[in-house]
CSV table of C-alpha atoms in Angstrom, one decimal:
chain,number,residue,atom,x,y,z
K,1,MET,CA,0.0,0.0,0.0
K,2,THR,CA,1.3,3.5,-0.8
K,3,ASP,CA,2.1,5.6,2.1
K,4,ALA,CA,-0.7,7.7,3.5
K,5,ALA,CA,1.1,11.0,3.0
K,6,ASP,CA,1.5,10.5,-0.8
K,7,GLY,CA,-1.9,11.3,-2.1
K,8,GLU,CA,-2.0,15.0,-3.2
K,9,GLY,CA,-3.7,15.9,0.1
K,10,ARG,CA,-6.5,13.4,-0.6
K,11,MET,CA,-7.6,10.8,2.0
K,12,ARG,CA,-6.8,7.3,1.1
K,13,LEU,CA,-9.6,4.8,1.2
K,14,THR,CA,-8.9,1.1,1.5
K,15,VAL,CA,-11.9,-1.1,0.7
K,16,VAL,CA,-11.9,-4.5,2.4
K,17,GLY,CA,-14.3,-6.9,0.7
K,18,GLY,CA,-15.0,-10.6,0.4
K,19,PHE,CA,-17.8,-13.0,0.5
K,20,LEU,CA,-19.9,-13.7,3.5
K,21,GLY,CA,-17.9,-15.3,6.3
K,22,SER,CA,-14.6,-15.0,4.4
K,23,GLY,CA,-12.7,-13.5,7.3
K,24,LYS,CA,-12.8,-9.7,6.6
K,25,THR,CA,-13.6,-8.7,10.1
K,26,THR,CA,-11.0,-11.1,11.6
K,27,TRP,CA,-8.3,-9.7,9.4
K,28,LEU,CA,-9.3,-6.1,10.1
K,29,ARG,CA,-9.5,-6.8,13.8
K,30,HIS,CA,-5.9,-8.2,13.8
K,31,GLN,CA,-4.7,-5.1,11.8
K,32,LEU,CA,-6.2,-2.8,14.4
K,33,HIS,CA,-5.0,-4.9,17.3
K,34,ALA,CA,-1.4,-4.9,15.9
K,35,GLY,CA,-1.6,-1.1,15.4
K,36,TYR,CA,-1.2,-1.1,11.6
K,37,LEU,CA,-4.3,1.0,11.1
K,38,ARG,CA,-4.1,3.2,14.2
K,39,ASP,CA,-4.5,6.4,12.2
K,40,ALA,CA,-7.4,5.2,10.2
K,41,TYR,CA,-11.1,5.9,10.4
K,42,VAL,CA,-12.9,2.6,10.1
K,43,ILE,CA,-16.4,2.3,8.5
K,44,VAL,CA,-18.1,-1.1,8.7
K,45,ASN,CA,-21.0,-1.8,6.5
K,46,GLU,CA,-23.4,-4.6,7.4
K,47,ALA,CA,-26.3,-5.7,5.2
K,48,ALA,CA,-28.2,-6.8,8.3
K,49,GLU,CA,-30.1,-4.4,10.6
K,50,THR,CA,-28.3,-5.6,13.7
K,51,PRO,CA,-24.6,-4.8,13.7
K,52,VAL,CA,-22.2,-7.3,15.2
K,53,ASP,CA,-18.8,-6.4,13.8
K,54,ASP,CA,-18.5,-3.1,15.7
K,55,ALA,CA,-18.3,-5.2,18.9
K,56,LEU,CA,-15.5,-7.2,17.5
K,57,LEU,CA,-13.7,-4.2,16.3
K,58,GLY,CA,-13.6,-2.3,19.6
K,59,GLN,CA,-10.0,-1.5,19.3
K,60,SER,CA,-10.5,1.4,16.9
K,61,ALA,CA,-11.0,4.8,18.3
K,62,ASP,CA,-12.8,6.0,15.2
K,63,LEU,CA,-15.3,3.4,14.1
K,64,GLU,CA,-18.7,3.9,12.4
K,65,VAL,CA,-21.2,1.2,11.5
K,66,LEU,CA,-23.5,1.5,8.6
K,67,ALA,CA,-26.1,-1.2,9.2
K,68,GLY,CA,-29.2,-2.2,7.3
K,69,GLY,CA,-28.2,-1.9,3.7
K,70,CYS,CA,-25.3,-3.0,1.5
K,71,ALA,CA,-23.0,-0.1,0.7
K,72,CYS,CA,-23.0,-1.0,-3.0
K,73,CYS,CA,-26.8,-0.7,-3.5
K,74,ASP,CA,-29.4,0.1,-0.7
K,75,GLY,CA,-26.8,1.6,1.7
K,76,LEU,CA,-24.8,3.6,-0.9
K,77,SER,CA,-26.3,7.0,0.0
K,78,GLY,CA,-25.6,6.3,3.7
K,79,LEU,CA,-22.0,5.6,2.8
K,80,LEU,CA,-21.6,8.7,0.7
K,81,SER,CA,-23.1,10.8,3.5
K,82,ALA,CA,-20.7,9.3,6.0
K,83,LEU,CA,-17.7,10.0,3.7
K,84,ARG,CA,-18.9,13.6,3.1
K,85,ARG,CA,-19.1,14.1,6.9
K,86,LEU,CA,-15.5,12.9,7.2
K,87,CYS,CA,-14.4,15.3,4.4
K,88,ASP,CA,-16.1,18.2,6.3
K,89,ARG,CA,-14.5,17.2,9.5
K,90,ARG,CA,-11.1,17.0,7.9
K,91,SER,CA,-11.4,20.3,6.1
K,92,GLN,CA,-11.9,22.0,9.5
K,93,SER,CA,-8.9,20.4,11.1
K,94,ARG,CA,-5.3,21.6,11.0
K,95,SER,CA,-3.1,20.3,8.2
K,96,ASP,CA,0.0,20.1,10.3
K,97,GLY,CA,-0.9,17.2,12.5
K,98,GLY,CA,-3.7,14.9,13.6
K,99,ARG,CA,-5.6,15.2,10.3
K,100,LEU,CA,-7.4,12.1,9.1
K,101,GLU,CA,-5.4,10.6,6.2
K,102,ARG,CA,-6.8,7.1,5.9
K,103,ILE,CA,-10.2,5.5,5.8
K,104,VAL,CA,-10.9,1.8,5.8
K,105,LEU,CA,-14.2,0.5,4.6
K,106,GLU,CA,-15.2,-3.0,5.4
K,107,THR,CA,-18.0,-3.9,3.1
K,108,SER,CA,-20.7,-6.4,3.8
K,109,GLY,CA,-20.2,-9.9,2.3
K,110,LEU,CA,-22.9,-9.1,-0.3
K,111,ALA,CA,-21.2,-6.0,-1.7
K,112,ASP,CA,-19.6,-5.7,-5.0
K,113,PRO,CA,-16.8,-3.1,-4.5
K,114,ALA,CA,-17.0,-1.8,-8.1
K,115,PRO,CA,-20.2,0.3,-7.6
K,116,ILE,CA,-18.7,1.8,-4.5
K,117,VAL,CA,-15.6,3.0,-6.3
K,118,GLN,CA,-17.8,4.2,-9.1
K,119,ALA,CA,-20.0,6.2,-6.8
K,120,ILE,CA,-17.0,7.9,-5.1
K,121,ARG,CA,-15.6,8.8,-8.5
K,122,ALA,CA,-18.9,10.2,-9.6
K,123,ASP,CA,-19.5,12.3,-6.5
K,124,PRO,CA,-18.4,15.9,-7.2
K,125,LEU,CA,-17.2,16.4,-3.6
K,126,LEU,CA,-15.7,13.1,-2.7
K,127,VAL,CA,-13.6,12.8,-5.9
K,128,HIS,CA,-11.5,15.8,-4.7
K,129,HIS,CA,-11.1,14.5,-1.2
K,130,ILE,CA,-10.8,10.7,-1.4
K,131,VAL,CA,-8.7,8.4,-3.5
K,132,VAL,CA,-9.3,4.6,-3.4
K,133,SER,CA,-5.9,3.3,-2.7
K,134,GLU,CA,-6.4,-0.4,-2.5
K,135,ILE,CA,-9.2,-3.0,-2.8
K,136,ILE,CA,-8.4,-6.0,-0.5
K,137,VAL,CA,-10.6,-9.0,-0.9
K,138,ALA,CA,-10.7,-11.9,1.6
K,139,VAL,CA,-11.1,-15.4,0.2
K,140,ASP,CA,-12.0,-18.2,2.5
K,141,ALA,CA,-9.7,-21.2,1.8
K,142,LEU,CA,-12.4,-23.6,3.1
K,143,ASN,CA,-15.4,-22.4,1.2
K,144,ALA,CA,-14.3,-20.2,-1.7
K,145,ALA,CA,-14.0,-22.9,-4.3
K,146,ALA,CA,-17.7,-23.7,-3.8
K,147,HIS,CA,-18.7,-20.1,-3.8
K,148,LEU,CA,-16.7,-19.4,-7.0
K,149,ARG,CA,-18.5,-22.2,-8.8
K,150,THR,CA,-22.0,-20.9,-8.0
K,151,GLU,CA,-21.8,-17.2,-7.1
K,152,ALA,CA,-21.3,-14.6,-9.7
K,153,LEU,CA,-20.8,-12.0,-6.9
K,154,GLY,CA,-17.9,-14.0,-5.4
K,155,ARG,CA,-16.2,-14.0,-8.8
K,156,ARG,CA,-16.7,-10.2,-9.3
K,157,GLN,CA,-15.2,-9.5,-5.9
K,158,VAL,CA,-12.1,-11.6,-6.7
K,159,GLU,CA,-11.8,-10.1,-10.2
K,160,ILE,CA,-11.4,-6.5,-9.1
K,161,ALA,CA,-9.1,-7.0,-6.1
K,162,ASP,CA,-5.6,-5.5,-5.9
K,163,ARG,CA,-4.8,-7.9,-3.1
K,164,LEU,CA,-6.3,-11.2,-2.2
K,165,LEU,CA,-6.1,-12.5,1.3
K,166,LEU,CA,-6.4,-16.2,1.4
K,167,THR,CA,-7.9,-16.7,4.9
K,168,LYS,CA,-8.1,-19.9,7.1
K,169,VAL,CA,-5.2,-21.5,5.2
K,170,ASP,CA,-4.5,-23.7,8.2
K,171,ALA,CA,-8.1,-25.2,8.2
K,172,ALA,CA,-8.1,-26.4,4.6
K,173,PRO,CA,-6.1,-29.4,3.1
K,174,ARG,CA,-2.9,-28.3,1.4
K,175,GLU,CA,-3.9,-29.6,-2.0
K,176,ASP,CA,-7.2,-27.6,-1.8
K,177,VAL,CA,-5.3,-24.5,-1.0
K,178,VAL,CA,-3.0,-25.0,-4.0
K,179,GLN,CA,-5.9,-25.6,-6.3
K,180,LEU,CA,-7.7,-22.5,-5.0
K,181,MET,CA,-4.6,-20.4,-5.5
K,182,ALA,CA,-4.3,-21.5,-9.1
K,183,THR,CA,-8.0,-20.8,-9.6
K,184,LEU,CA,-7.6,-17.3,-8.1
K,185,ALA,CA,-4.6,-16.6,-10.3
K,186,ARG,CA,-6.8,-17.6,-13.3
K,187,LEU,CA,-9.6,-15.2,-12.2
K,188,ASN,CA,-7.3,-12.3,-11.3
K,189,PRO,CA,-3.7,-12.8,-12.5
K,190,GLY,CA,-2.7,-9.2,-11.4
K,191,ALA,CA,-3.6,-9.4,-7.8
K,192,ASP,CA,-1.1,-10.0,-5.0
K,193,LEU,CA,-1.9,-13.1,-3.0
K,194,SER,CA,-1.1,-13.6,0.6
K,195,GLY,CA,-2.2,-16.2,3.2
K,196,THR,CA,-3.6,-15.4,6.6
K,197,ILE,CA,-4.5,-17.4,9.8
K,198,LEU,CA,-6.7,-15.5,12.2
K,199,GLY,CA,-5.6,-12.2,10.6
K,200,SER,CA,-1.8,-12.9,10.8
K,201,LEU,CA,0.2,-13.5,7.7
K,202,ALA,CA,0.9,-17.1,6.9
K,203,ASP,CA,3.0,-18.8,4.3
K,204,LEU,CA,1.3,-20.2,1.2
K,205,PRO,CA,2.3,-23.4,-0.5
K,206,ASP,CA,3.9,-23.2,-4.0
K,207,ALA,CA,1.2,-23.4,-6.7
K,208,THR,CA,3.6,-22.9,-9.7
K,209,GLY,CA,2.5,-25.0,-12.6
K,210,VAL,CA,-0.9,-26.0,-11.2
K,211,GLU,CA,-3.8,-25.5,-13.5
K,212,GLY,CA,-6.6,-23.4,-12.1
K,213,GLU,CA,-10.1,-24.8,-12.1
K,214,VAL,CA,-12.2,-23.9,-15.1
K,215,LEU,CA,-15.3,-22.4,-13.5
K,216,PRO,CA,-18.7,-23.3,-14.9
K,217,MET,CA,-20.6,-20.6,-16.6
K,218,LEU,CA,-23.3,-18.9,-14.6
K,219,GLY,CA,-26.7,-18.0,-16.0
K,220,ASP,CA,-27.3,-18.0,-19.8
K,221,GLY,CA,-24.9,-17.1,-22.5
K,222,PRO,CA,-21.5,-18.5,-23.4
K,223,ALA,CA,-18.8,-19.3,-20.9
K,224,PRO,CA,-16.6,-16.3,-20.1
K,225,ALA,CA,-13.2,-16.2,-21.7
K,226,PRO,CA,-10.2,-16.5,-19.4
K,227,ILE,CA,-8.8,-13.3,-17.9
K,228,PHE,CA,-5.2,-12.5,-18.7
K,229,PRO,CA,-2.8,-9.6,-18.0
K,230,THR,CA,-1.1,-7.7,-20.8
K,231,ARG,CA,1.8,-5.3,-20.3
K,232,LEU,CA,2.1,-2.3,-22.5
K,233,LYS,CA,5.2,-0.2,-22.7
K,234,LEU,CA,4.8,3.5,-23.3
K,235,ASP,CA,7.7,5.3,-25.1
K,236,ASP,CA,8.4,8.6,-26.8
K,237,GLU,CA,5.8,8.1,-29.5
K,238,ILE,CA,3.1,6.8,-27.1
K,239,ASP,CA,3.0,9.5,-24.4
K,240,TRP,CA,0.4,10.1,-21.7
K,241,THR,CA,-2.0,12.1,-24.0
K,242,VAL,CA,-2.1,9.4,-26.7
K,243,PHE,CA,-2.5,6.7,-24.0
K,244,ALA,CA,-5.3,8.6,-22.3
K,245,VAL,CA,-7.2,9.1,-25.5
K,246,TRP,CA,-6.8,5.4,-26.4
K,247,LEU,CA,-7.7,4.1,-22.9
K,248,SER,CA,-10.9,6.3,-22.8
K,249,ALA,CA,-11.9,4.8,-26.2
K,250,LEU,CA,-11.0,1.3,-25.0
K,251,LEU,CA,-13.0,1.6,-21.8
K,252,HIS,CA,-15.9,3.1,-23.7
K,253,ALA,CA,-16.1,0.1,-26.1
K,254,ARG,CA,-14.8,-2.7,-23.9
K,255,GLY,CA,-15.4,-1.6,-20.3
K,256,ASP,CA,-17.0,-4.9,-19.5
K,257,ASP,CA,-14.0,-6.9,-20.7
K,258,VAL,CA,-11.2,-4.7,-19.4
K,259,LEU,CA,-11.4,-5.3,-15.7
K,260,ARG,CA,-8.3,-3.5,-14.4
K,261,VAL,CA,-5.7,-1.1,-15.7
K,262,LYS,CA,-2.8,-0.2,-13.5
K,263,GLY,CA,0.5,1.6,-13.9
K,264,VAL,CA,2.7,4.6,-13.3
K,265,ILE,CA,3.2,7.0,-16.2
K,266,ARG,CA,5.7,9.8,-16.4
K,267,THR,CA,4.2,13.1,-17.4
K,268,PRO,CA,5.3,16.8,-17.3
K,269,ALA,CA,3.4,17.0,-14.0
K,270,GLY,CA,5.3,14.1,-12.5
K,271,ARG,CA,4.7,10.4,-12.0
K,272,LEU,CA,0.9,9.7,-12.4
K,273,LEU,CA,-0.6,6.7,-10.8
K,274,LEU,CA,-3.3,5.4,-13.0
K,275,GLN,CA,-5.9,2.9,-11.9
K,276,SER,CA,-9.2,1.7,-13.3
K,277,VAL,CA,-11.9,-0.7,-12.2
K,278,ARG,CA,-14.0,-1.7,-15.3
K,279,ARG,CA,-15.2,1.6,-16.8
K,280,ILE,CA,-14.3,3.7,-13.7
K,281,VAL,CA,-10.9,5.5,-13.8
K,282,GLN,CA,-9.7,7.0,-10.6
K,283,SER,CA,-8.5,10.6,-11.0
K,284,PRO,CA,-4.8,9.9,-11.4
K,285,GLU,CA,-2.7,11.0,-8.5
K,286,ILE,CA,0.9,12.4,-8.7
K,287,LEU,CA,3.4,10.2,-6.9
K,288,PRO,CA,6.7,11.5,-5.5
K,289,SER,CA,9.6,11.3,-7.9
K,290,ARG,CA,11.9,8.3,-7.5
K,291,ASP,CA,15.2,7.4,-9.1
K,292,GLY,CA,16.9,4.1,-9.7
K,293,ASP,CA,15.3,0.7,-9.5
K,294,GLU,CA,11.9,1.8,-8.2
K,295,ALA,CA,11.3,3.9,-11.3
K,296,LEU,CA,12.1,1.0,-13.6
K,297,ASP,CA,8.4,0.0,-13.8
K,298,ASP,CA,7.3,3.5,-14.8
K,299,ASP,CA,5.6,3.8,-18.2
K,300,MET,CA,4.7,0.1,-18.0
K,301,ILE,CA,0.9,-0.4,-17.9
K,302,VAL,CA,-0.8,-3.6,-17.0
K,303,VAL,CA,-4.2,-4.3,-18.6
K,304,ILE,CA,-6.1,-7.2,-17.1
K,305,GLY,CA,-9.1,-8.4,-19.0
K,306,ARG,CA,-10.7,-10.9,-21.3
K,307,GLY,CA,-12.4,-11.3,-24.7
K,308,TYR,CA,-9.6,-9.8,-26.9
K,309,ARG,CA,-6.2,-10.7,-28.2
K,310,ALA,CA,-3.2,-9.4,-26.2
K,311,GLU,CA,-1.4,-8.2,-29.4
K,312,ASP,CA,-4.4,-6.2,-30.5
K,313,LEU,CA,-4.0,-3.9,-27.5
K,314,SER,CA,-0.5,-2.7,-28.5
K,315,CYS,CA,-1.5,-2.7,-32.2
K,316,SER,CA,-4.5,-0.5,-31.5
K,317,LEU,CA,-2.5,1.8,-29.2
K,318,LYS,CA,0.1,2.2,-32.0
K,319,ALA,CA,-2.6,3.1,-34.4
K,320,PHE,CA,-3.8,5.9,-32.1
K,321,ALA,CA,-0.2,7.1,-31.8
K,322,GLY,CA,0.2,7.1,-35.6
K,323,VAL,CA,3.1,4.7,-35.5
K,324,ARG,CA,3.5,3.0,-38.8
K,325,THR,CA,3.1,-0.8,-38.8
K,326,LYS,CA,3.4,-3.5,-41.2
K,327,ASP,CA,0.2,-4.0,-43.4
E,1,MET,CA,-17.0,27.3,-13.9
E,2,CYS,CA,-17.6,30.1,-16.4
E,3,SER,CA,-20.7,32.0,-15.4
E,4,SER,CA,-21.7,32.7,-19.0
E,5,CYS,CA,-21.5,29.2,-20.5
E,6,GLY,CA,-21.5,27.0,-17.4
E,7,PHE,CA,-18.3,25.2,-18.6
E,8,PRO,CA,-16.9,23.0,-17.3
E,9,ALA,CA,-19.9,21.5,-15.6
E,10,ALA,CA,-17.8,19.0,-13.6
E,11,ALA,CA,-14.4,18.5,-12.2
E,12,GLY,CA,-11.6,17.8,-14.8
E,13,HIS,CA,-11.8,14.5,-16.6
E,14,TRP,CA,-9.1,12.0,-15.7
E,15,THR,CA,-7.6,12.3,-19.2
E,16,GLU,CA,-6.8,16.0,-18.6
E,17,THR,CA,-4.3,15.5,-15.8
E,18,GLY,CA,-0.6,15.5,-16.4
E,19,ALA,CA,0.1,19.1,-17.4
E,20,VAL,CA,1.6,21.6,-15.0
E,21,ASP,CA,0.8,25.0,-16.5
E,22,ALA,CA,-1.5,26.7,-19.0
E,23,GLY,CA,1.0,26.1,-21.9
E,24,GLY,CA,1.3,22.4,-21.1
E,25,ARG,CA,-2.5,22.1,-20.9
E,26,LEU,CA,-2.8,23.8,-24.3
E,27,ARG,CA,-0.1,21.6,-25.9
E,28,ALA,CA,-2.0,18.5,-24.5
E,29,ARG,CA,-5.2,19.7,-26.0
E,30,TYR,CA,-3.6,20.2,-29.5
E,31,ARG,CA,-2.1,16.8,-29.3
E,32,ARG,CA,-5.3,15.2,-28.2
E,33,SER,CA,-7.1,16.9,-31.1
E,34,ALA,CA,-4.4,15.5,-33.5
E,35,VAL,CA,-4.9,12.0,-32.1
E,36,LEU,CA,-8.7,12.2,-32.4
E,37,LYS,CA,-8.5,13.4,-36.0
E,38,ARG,CA,-6.3,10.4,-36.9
E,39,VAL,CA,-8.7,8.0,-35.2
E,40,LEU,CA,-11.8,9.5,-36.9
E,41,ALA,CA,-10.2,9.5,-40.3
E,42,GLY,CA,-12.5,7.7,-42.7
E,43,THR,CA,-15.5,7.8,-40.5
E,44,GLY,CA,-17.1,11.0,-41.9
E,45,LEU,CA,-16.6,12.7,-38.5
E,46,ALA,CA,-14.0,15.3,-37.6
E,47,ALA,CA,-12.6,16.5,-34.3
E,48,HIS,CA,-11.3,20.0,-33.6
E,49,ASP,CA,-9.9,21.8,-30.6
E,50,GLY,CA,-8.4,25.2,-31.3
E,51,GLY,CA,-7.6,25.8,-27.7
E,52,ILE,CA,-10.1,28.7,-27.3
E,53,ILE,CA,-13.5,27.3,-27.0
E,54,PRO,CA,-13.7,24.9,-24.1
E,55,GLY,CA,-14.3,21.2,-24.8
E,56,ILE,CA,-13.8,19.3,-28.1
E,57,GLN,CA,-15.7,20.2,-31.3
E,58,LEU,CA,-17.1,17.2,-33.1
E,59,SER,CA,-18.4,17.7,-36.6
E,60,THR,CA,-20.2,15.6,-39.2
E,61,ALA,CA,-19.5,15.5,-42.9
E,62,SER,CA,-22.4,17.8,-43.4
E,63,GLY,CA,-20.8,20.4,-41.2
E,64,SER,CA,-23.1,20.3,-38.2
E,65,THR,CA,-20.9,20.7,-35.1
E,66,MET,CA,-21.4,19.9,-31.4
E,67,ILE,CA,-19.2,20.6,-28.4
E,68,VAL,CA,-18.5,17.8,-26.0
E,69,THR,CA,-17.0,18.3,-22.6
E,70,ASP,CA,-14.7,15.4,-22.3
E,71,LEU,CA,-13.5,12.2,-24.0
E,72,GLU,CA,-16.2,10.1,-22.4
E,73,GLU,CA,-18.9,12.2,-24.0
E,74,PHE,CA,-16.8,12.4,-27.2
E,75,TRP,CA,-16.8,8.6,-27.8
E,76,ARG,CA,-20.5,8.3,-26.9
E,77,GLU,CA,-21.5,11.0,-29.3
E,78,ALA,CA,-19.2,9.9,-32.1
E,79,GLU,CA,-20.7,6.4,-31.8
E,80,ARG,CA,-24.2,7.9,-31.9
E,81,LEU,CA,-23.4,10.0,-35.0
E,82,MET,CA,-21.7,7.1,-36.8
E,83,GLY,CA,-24.6,4.8,-35.9
E,84,ARG,CA,-22.3,1.9,-35.2
E,85,PRO,CA,-19.9,0.9,-32.3
E,86,LEU,CA,-16.5,2.6,-32.3
E,87,ASP,CA,-14.2,-0.2,-30.9
E,88,PRO,CA,-10.5,0.3,-31.0
E,89,LEU,CA,-9.9,-3.4,-31.0
E,90,SER,CA,-12.3,-4.3,-33.8
E,91,PRO,CA,-10.9,-5.7,-37.0
E,92,ASP,CA,-12.5,-2.7,-38.8
E,93,PHE,CA,-10.4,-0.3,-36.8
E,94,LEU,CA,-7.2,-2.3,-36.8
E,95,GLY,CA,-7.7,-2.7,-40.6
E,96,GLY,CA,-5.4,-5.6,-41.1
E,97,ARG,CA,-2.5,-4.1,-39.2
E,98,THR,CA,-0.1,-6.7,-37.8
E,99,CYS,CA,1.8,-5.5,-34.8
E,100,GLY,CA,4.7,-7.1,-33.1
């Protein structure tokens, strides 16, 4: 996760999602207990009317529970109001210390994080105050394989994660964990994967070379094509302006297929961090300049999606840039 | 926002970040306009941004022109005027190009 002080003065929002019972609260509770999120304001969303998680998360000084509606649909207006209140409160506090810099939102198990990110991006006030820095999705090593076979929501949650937490890895047989890891890598090849036991980090077995499960199609229509990552290198001919025009056209036409776009691009204004979730692009933020090894990945964009050929991406981008290609 | 024309109606589009000063913003607009002209070549539509009027001007072959605020609206309207999808990955667009 990028440091809280990096974000152009905007608050950083970490979304913690995952299917029902996947271990979101356990992980968050451990993070709070260990003091990793001491400076964060925690918002817990529960779909049920009676909140439970706030009792579990007693360690946080700043905790708010939004009960009785999932934050991606019924409870969205409540979430946006809560975030606006935080923006107000922060605007009134001094900038030289004690100002809120980080928010953690634990969604309900029934929430799709994408509409939440979209709503924040579309809100004229929140877009200037909040940047979604990371989407963490908890995946239950015991039950996720079954959920992924039958629940479209479970798949959507996994597909848009930046980081997948494989929880309860001690409770599942090793071969099941390895198989699930391969399946997750097939669904979201770009996400970091780490294992946890009761919220603490745990080692994961090696799943190199293991074939992920081909998940059955859900509902009508053809089976979805596999998701794969593509790396695009920007150079002198393909600068930020060309890339932005191309990406806006690509997301307009293929926003359902292009699940994630991530990368750091050098521009006259500095290093821009670009992130998109389906059709929603975060307003790019300027990162501090860096030299040496850490800047090697600059101008390298990762596009994660399905339903197109990898070579067509670079071909199309070159066509936008006016680079001559073989006919 | 301009009190005469109400433009821009919303915060800057994500594609418009990356310039530090007014000159840089103008250069980026000219460059964007050049890219759009290239992409629309052969469709009967034309894009123009002279740097004075806010937004991007999108014209049809018959000369009727509209102003769109950002690229999101640009692609939507271009597609509507063309009457068919504008997909940068379609074989029509790639036109038999083979890229390494």
